[in-house]
PDB file of C-alpha atoms in Angstrom:
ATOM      1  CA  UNK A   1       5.252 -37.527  -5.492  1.00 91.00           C
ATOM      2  CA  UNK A   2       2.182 -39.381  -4.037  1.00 91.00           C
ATOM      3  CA  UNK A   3       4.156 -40.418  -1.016  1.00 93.00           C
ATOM      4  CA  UNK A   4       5.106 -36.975  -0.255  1.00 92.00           C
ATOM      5  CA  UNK A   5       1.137 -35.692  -1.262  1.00 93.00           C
ATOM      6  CA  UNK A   6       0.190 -38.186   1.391  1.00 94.00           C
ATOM      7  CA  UNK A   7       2.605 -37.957   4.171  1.00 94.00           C
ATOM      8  CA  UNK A   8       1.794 -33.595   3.992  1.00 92.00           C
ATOM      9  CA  UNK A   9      -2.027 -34.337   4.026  1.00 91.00           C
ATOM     10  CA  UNK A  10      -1.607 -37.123   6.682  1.00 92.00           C
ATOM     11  CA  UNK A  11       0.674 -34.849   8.875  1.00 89.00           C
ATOM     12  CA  UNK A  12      -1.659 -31.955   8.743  1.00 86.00           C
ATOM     13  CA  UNK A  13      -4.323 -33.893  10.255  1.00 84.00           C
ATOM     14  CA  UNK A  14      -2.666 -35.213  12.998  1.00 83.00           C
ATOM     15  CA  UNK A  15      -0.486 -31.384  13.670  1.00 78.00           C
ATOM     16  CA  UNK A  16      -3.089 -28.856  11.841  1.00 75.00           C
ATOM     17  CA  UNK A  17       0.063 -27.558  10.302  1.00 80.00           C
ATOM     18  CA  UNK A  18       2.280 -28.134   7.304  1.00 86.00           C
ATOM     19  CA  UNK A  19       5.268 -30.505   7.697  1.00 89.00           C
ATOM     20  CA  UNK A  20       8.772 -28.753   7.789  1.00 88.00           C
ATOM     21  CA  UNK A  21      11.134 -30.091   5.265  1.00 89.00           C
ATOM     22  CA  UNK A  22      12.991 -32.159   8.144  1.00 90.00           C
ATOM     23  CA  UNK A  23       9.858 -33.701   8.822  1.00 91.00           C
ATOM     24  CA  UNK A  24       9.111 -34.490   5.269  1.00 92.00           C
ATOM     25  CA  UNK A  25      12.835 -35.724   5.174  1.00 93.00           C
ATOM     26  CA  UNK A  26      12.128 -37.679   8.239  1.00 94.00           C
ATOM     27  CA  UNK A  27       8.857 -39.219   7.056  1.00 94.00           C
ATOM     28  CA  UNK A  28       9.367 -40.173   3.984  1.00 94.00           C
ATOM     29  CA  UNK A  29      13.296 -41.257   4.189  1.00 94.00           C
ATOM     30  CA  UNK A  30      13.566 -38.722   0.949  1.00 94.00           C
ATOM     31  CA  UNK A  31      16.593 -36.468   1.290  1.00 93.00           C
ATOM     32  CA  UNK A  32      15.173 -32.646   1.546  1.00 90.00           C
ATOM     33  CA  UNK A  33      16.890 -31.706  -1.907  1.00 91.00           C
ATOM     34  CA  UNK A  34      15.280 -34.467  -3.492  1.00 93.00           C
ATOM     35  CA  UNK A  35      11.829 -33.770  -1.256  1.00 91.00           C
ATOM     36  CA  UNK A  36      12.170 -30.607  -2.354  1.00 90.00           C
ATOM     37  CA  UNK A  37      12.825 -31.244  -6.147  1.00 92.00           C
ATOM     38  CA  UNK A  38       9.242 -33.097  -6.084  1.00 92.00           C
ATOM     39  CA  UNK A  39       7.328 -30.708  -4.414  1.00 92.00           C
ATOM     40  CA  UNK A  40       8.433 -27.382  -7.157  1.00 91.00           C
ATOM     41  CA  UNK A  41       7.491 -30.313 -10.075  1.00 93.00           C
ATOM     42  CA  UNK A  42       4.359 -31.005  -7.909  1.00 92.00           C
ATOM     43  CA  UNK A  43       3.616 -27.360  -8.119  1.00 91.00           C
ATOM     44  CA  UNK A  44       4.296 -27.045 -11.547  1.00 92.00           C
ATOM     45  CA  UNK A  45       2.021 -29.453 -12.513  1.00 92.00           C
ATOM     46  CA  UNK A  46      -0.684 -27.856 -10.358  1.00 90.00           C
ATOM     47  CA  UNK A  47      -0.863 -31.190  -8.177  1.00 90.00           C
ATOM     48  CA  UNK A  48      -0.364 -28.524  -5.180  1.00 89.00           C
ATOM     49  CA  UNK A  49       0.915 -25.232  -4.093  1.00 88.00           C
ATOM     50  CA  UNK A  50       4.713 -24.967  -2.481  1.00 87.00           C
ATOM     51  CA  UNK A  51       6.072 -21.173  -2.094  1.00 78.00           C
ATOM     52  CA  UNK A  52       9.541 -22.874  -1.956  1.00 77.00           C
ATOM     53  CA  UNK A  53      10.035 -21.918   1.533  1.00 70.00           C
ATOM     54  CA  UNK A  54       7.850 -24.617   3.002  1.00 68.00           C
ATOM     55  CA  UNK A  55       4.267 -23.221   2.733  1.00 78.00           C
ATOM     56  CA  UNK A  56       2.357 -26.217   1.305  1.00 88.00           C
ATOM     57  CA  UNK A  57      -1.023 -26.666   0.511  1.00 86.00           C
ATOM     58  CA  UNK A  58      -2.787 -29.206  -1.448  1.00 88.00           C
ATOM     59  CA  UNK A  59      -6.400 -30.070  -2.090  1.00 88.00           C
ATOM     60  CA  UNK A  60      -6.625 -32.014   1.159  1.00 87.00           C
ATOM     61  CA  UNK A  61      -5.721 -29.298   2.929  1.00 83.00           C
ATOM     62  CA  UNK A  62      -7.465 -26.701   1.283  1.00 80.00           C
ATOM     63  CA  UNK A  63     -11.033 -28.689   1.858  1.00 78.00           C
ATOM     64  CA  UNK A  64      -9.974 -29.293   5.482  1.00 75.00           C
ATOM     65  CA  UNK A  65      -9.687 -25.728   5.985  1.00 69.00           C
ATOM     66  CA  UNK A  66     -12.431 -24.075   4.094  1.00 62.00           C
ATOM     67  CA  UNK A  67     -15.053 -26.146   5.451  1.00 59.00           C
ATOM     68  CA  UNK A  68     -14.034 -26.646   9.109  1.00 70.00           C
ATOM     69  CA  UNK A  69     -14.341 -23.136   9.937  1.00 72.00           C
ATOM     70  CA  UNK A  70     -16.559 -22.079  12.866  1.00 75.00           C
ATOM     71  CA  UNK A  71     -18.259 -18.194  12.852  1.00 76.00           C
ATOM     72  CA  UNK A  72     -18.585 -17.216  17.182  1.00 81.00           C
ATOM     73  CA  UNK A  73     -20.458 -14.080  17.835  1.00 81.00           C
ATOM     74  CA  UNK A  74     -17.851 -11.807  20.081  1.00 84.00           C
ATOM     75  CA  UNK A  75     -21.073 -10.688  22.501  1.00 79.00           C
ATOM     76  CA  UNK A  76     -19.345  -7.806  24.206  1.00 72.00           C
ATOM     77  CA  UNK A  77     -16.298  -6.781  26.624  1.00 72.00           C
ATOM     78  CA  UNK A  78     -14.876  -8.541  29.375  1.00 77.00           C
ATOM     79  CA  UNK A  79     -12.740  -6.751  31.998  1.00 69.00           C
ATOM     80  CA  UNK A  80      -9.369  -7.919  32.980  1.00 67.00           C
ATOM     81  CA  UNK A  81      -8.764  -5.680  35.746  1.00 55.00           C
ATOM     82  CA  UNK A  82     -11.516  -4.713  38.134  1.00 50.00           C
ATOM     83  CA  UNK A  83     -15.067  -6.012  37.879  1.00 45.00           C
ATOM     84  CA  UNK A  84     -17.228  -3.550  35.849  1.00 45.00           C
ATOM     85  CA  UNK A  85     -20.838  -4.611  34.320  1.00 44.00           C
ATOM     86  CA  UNK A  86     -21.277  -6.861  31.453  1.00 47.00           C
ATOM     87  CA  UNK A  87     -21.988  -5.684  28.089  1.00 47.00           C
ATOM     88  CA  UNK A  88     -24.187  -7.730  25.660  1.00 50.00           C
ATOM     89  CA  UNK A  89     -23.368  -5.553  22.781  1.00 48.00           C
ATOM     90  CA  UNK A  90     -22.726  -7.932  19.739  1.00 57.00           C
ATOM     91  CA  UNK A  91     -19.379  -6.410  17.732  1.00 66.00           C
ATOM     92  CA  UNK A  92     -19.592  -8.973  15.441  1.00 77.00           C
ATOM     93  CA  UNK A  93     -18.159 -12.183  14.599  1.00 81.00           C
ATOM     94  CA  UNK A  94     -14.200 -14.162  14.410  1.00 82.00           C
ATOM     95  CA  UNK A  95     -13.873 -17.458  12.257  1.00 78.00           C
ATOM     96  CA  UNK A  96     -11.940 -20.389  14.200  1.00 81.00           C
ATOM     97  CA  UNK A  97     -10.872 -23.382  12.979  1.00 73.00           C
ATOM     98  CA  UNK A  98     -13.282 -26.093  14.211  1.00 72.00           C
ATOM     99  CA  UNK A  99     -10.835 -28.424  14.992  1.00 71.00           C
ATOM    100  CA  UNK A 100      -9.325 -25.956  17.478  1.00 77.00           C
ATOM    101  CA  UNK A 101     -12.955 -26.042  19.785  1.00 77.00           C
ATOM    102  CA  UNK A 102     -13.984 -28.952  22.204  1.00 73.00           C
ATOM    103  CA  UNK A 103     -17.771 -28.532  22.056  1.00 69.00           C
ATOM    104  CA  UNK A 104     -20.084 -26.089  20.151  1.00 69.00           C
ATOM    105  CA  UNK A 105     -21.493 -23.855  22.184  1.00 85.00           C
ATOM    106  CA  UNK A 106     -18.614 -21.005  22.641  1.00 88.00           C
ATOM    107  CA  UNK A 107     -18.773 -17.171  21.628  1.00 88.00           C
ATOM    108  CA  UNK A 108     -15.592 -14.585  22.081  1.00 90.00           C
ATOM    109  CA  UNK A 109     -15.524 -11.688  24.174  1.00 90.00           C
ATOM    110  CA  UNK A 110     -13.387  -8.587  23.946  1.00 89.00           C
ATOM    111  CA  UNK A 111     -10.617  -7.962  26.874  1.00 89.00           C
ATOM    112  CA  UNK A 112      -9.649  -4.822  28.002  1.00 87.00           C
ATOM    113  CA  UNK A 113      -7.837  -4.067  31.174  1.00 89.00           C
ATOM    114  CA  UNK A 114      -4.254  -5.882  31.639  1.00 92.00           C
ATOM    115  CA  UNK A 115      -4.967  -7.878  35.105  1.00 91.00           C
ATOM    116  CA  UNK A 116      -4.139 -11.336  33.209  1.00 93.00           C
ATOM    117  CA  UNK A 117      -0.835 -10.088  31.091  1.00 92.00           C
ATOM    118  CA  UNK A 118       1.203 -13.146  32.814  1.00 93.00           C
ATOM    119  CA  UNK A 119      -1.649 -15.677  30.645  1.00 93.00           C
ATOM    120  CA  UNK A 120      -0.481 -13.532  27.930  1.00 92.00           C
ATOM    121  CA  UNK A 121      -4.100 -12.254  27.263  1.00 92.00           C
ATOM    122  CA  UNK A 122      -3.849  -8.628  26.802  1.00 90.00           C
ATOM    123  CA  UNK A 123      -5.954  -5.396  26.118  1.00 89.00           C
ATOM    124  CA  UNK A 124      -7.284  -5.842  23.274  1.00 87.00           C
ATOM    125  CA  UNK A 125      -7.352  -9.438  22.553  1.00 90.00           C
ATOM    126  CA  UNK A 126     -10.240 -11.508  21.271  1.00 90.00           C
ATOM    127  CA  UNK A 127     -11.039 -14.204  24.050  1.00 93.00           C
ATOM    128  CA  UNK A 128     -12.465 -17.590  22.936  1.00 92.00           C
ATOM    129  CA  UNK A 129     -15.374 -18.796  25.733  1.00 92.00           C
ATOM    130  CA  UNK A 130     -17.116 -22.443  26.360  1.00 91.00           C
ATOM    131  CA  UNK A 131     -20.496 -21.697  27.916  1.00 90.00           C
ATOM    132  CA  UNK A 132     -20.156 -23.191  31.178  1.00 91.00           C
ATOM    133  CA  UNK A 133     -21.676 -22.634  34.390  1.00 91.00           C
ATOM    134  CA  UNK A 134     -18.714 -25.047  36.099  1.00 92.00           C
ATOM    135  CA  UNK A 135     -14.860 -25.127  36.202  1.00 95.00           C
ATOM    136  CA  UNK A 136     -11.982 -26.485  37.450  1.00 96.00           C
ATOM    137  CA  UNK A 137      -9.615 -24.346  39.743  1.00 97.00           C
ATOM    138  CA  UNK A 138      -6.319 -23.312  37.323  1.00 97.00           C
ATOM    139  CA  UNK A 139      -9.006 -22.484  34.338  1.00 97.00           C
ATOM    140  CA  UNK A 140      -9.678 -19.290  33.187  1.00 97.00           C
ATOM    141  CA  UNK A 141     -13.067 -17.838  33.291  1.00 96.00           C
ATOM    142  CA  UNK A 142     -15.715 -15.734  32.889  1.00 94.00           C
ATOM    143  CA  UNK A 143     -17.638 -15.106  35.999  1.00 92.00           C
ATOM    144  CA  UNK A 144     -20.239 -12.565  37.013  1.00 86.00           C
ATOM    145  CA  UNK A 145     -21.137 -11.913  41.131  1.00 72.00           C
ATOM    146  CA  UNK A 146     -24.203 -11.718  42.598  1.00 66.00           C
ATOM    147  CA  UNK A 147     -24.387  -7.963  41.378  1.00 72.00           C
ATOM    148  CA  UNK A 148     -24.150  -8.958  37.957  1.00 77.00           C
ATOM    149  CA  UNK A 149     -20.463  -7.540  37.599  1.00 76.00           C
ATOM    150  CA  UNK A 150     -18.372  -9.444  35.220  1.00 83.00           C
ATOM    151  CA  UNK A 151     -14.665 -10.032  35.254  1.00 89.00           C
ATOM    152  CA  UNK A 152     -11.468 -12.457  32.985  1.00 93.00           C
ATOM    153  CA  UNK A 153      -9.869 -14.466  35.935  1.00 94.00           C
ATOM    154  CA  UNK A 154      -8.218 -17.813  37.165  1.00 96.00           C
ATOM    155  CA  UNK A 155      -9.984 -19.451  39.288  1.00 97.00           C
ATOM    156  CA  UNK A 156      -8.444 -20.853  42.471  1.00 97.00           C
ATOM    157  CA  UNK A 157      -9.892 -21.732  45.806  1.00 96.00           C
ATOM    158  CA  UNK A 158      -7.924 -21.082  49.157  1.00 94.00           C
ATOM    159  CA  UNK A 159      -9.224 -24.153  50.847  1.00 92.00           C
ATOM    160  CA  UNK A 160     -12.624 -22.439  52.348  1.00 92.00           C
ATOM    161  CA  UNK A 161     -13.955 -21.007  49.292  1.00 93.00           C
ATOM    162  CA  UNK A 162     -13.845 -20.207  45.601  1.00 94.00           C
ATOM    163  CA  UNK A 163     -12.452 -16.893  44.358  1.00 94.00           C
ATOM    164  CA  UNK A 164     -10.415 -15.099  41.038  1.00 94.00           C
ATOM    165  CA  UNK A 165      -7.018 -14.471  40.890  1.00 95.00           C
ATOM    166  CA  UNK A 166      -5.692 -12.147  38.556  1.00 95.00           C
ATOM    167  CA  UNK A 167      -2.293 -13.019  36.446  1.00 95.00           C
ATOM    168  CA  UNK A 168      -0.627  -9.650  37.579  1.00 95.00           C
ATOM    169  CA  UNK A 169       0.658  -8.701  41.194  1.00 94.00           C
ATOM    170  CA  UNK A 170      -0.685  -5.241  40.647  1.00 94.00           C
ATOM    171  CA  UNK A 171      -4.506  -6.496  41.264  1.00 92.00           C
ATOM    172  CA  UNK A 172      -6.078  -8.145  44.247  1.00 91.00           C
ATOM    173  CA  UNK A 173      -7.686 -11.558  44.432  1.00 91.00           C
ATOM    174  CA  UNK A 174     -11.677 -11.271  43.842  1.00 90.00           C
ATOM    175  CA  UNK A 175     -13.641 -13.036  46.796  1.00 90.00           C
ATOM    176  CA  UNK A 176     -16.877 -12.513  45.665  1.00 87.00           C
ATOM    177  CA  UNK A 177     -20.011 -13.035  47.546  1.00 86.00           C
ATOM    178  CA  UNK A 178     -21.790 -15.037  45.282  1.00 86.00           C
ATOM    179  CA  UNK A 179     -19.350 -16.478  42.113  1.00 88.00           C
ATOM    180  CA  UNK A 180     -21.086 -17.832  38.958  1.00 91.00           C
ATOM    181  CA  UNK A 181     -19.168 -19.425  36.468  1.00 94.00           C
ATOM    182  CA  UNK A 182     -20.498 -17.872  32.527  1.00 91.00           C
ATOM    183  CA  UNK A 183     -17.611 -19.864  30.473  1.00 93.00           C
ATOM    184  CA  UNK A 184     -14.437 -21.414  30.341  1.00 95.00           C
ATOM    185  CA  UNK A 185     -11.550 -19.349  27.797  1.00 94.00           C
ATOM    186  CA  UNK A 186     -10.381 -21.657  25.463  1.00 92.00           C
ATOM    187  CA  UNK A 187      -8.243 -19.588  23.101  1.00 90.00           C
ATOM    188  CA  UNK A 188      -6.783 -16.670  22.602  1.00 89.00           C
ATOM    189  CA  UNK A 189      -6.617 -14.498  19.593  1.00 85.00           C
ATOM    190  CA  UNK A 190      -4.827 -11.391  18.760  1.00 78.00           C
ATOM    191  CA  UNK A 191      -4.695  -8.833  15.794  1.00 67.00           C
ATOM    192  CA  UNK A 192      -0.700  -8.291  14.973  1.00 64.00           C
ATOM    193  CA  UNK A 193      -1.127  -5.894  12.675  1.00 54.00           C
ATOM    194  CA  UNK A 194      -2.568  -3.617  15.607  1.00 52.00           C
TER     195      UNK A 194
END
């Protein structure tokens, strides 16, 4: 039983996820009968939780998750179709596993429009930002012009200049006059229940 405990808590550190019972059966050379024999006596005995379907979670991971938890302000809207003016307008605030950021200066933004559907962001979805006033061409950004007009797109350059490509052939390319970079998107999150 402490092999298994420690190959699930050592697993989700490395995945962020709960081992499969193949995985279990792989990394601990216990058949998945017998793997999962120990983990409903495990249960039983309150050592951890197992739903019998492979939903596992012991006190490892239950720490690991309650306290790595980031709160981001969302600050506004961001438009994935044409540029329209940024709004500052705090809706409130989305919880992200720490683990999933890079840095810790990030805050989401709301998307609406449907100009980056082929990223699979969508109307609707919360949009996970770095601050970053820099980025490398393929990223996805935030970036307002030089008439403070802000706008979701991938940044590319043509060889001569900088501009923001939209992920959907119904919009044009964005050559602004002056681009400046706001943030980087990092992750994407979406309500299903909506």
């Amino acid at each position: 039983m402490r092999q298994i405990e420690a190959f699930v808590n050592a697993f989700f550190d490395e995945h962020l996820r709960t081992p499969t019972m193949r995985e279990i059966e792989n990394g601990t050379g216990l058949s998945r009968q017998t793997a999962s024999s120990y983990l409903r006596t495990m249960a039983e005995q309150g050592m951890l939780e197992y739903d019998g379907r492979g939903g596992i979670v012991t006190e490892h991971i239950r720490a690991c998750t309650a306290s790595q938890v980031v709160s981001l302000p969302i600050i506004g809207h961001v438009a994935a179709g044409v540029l329209t003016a940024a709004e500052e307008v705090r809706e409130g605030f989305v919880e992200v596993p720490h683990s999933l950021l890079s840095g810790s200066d990030y805050f989401a933004l709301r998307v609406y429009g449907e100009s980056m559907i082929a990223a699979g962001i969508q109307d609707g979805d919360l949009v996970v930002i770095r601050k970053a006033s820099h980025a490398s061409v393929g990223q996805i950004v935030v970036a307002i012009d030089d008439e403070g007009q802000t706008t979701l797109k991938r940044l590319a350059h043509d060889g001569e200049r900088y501009y923001l490509h939209p992920e959907n052939p119904e919009f044009a390319d964005i050559y602004p006059e002056e681009l400046r970079i706001q943030g980087v998107a990092e992750l994407m999150l979406r309500d299903l229940k909506q």
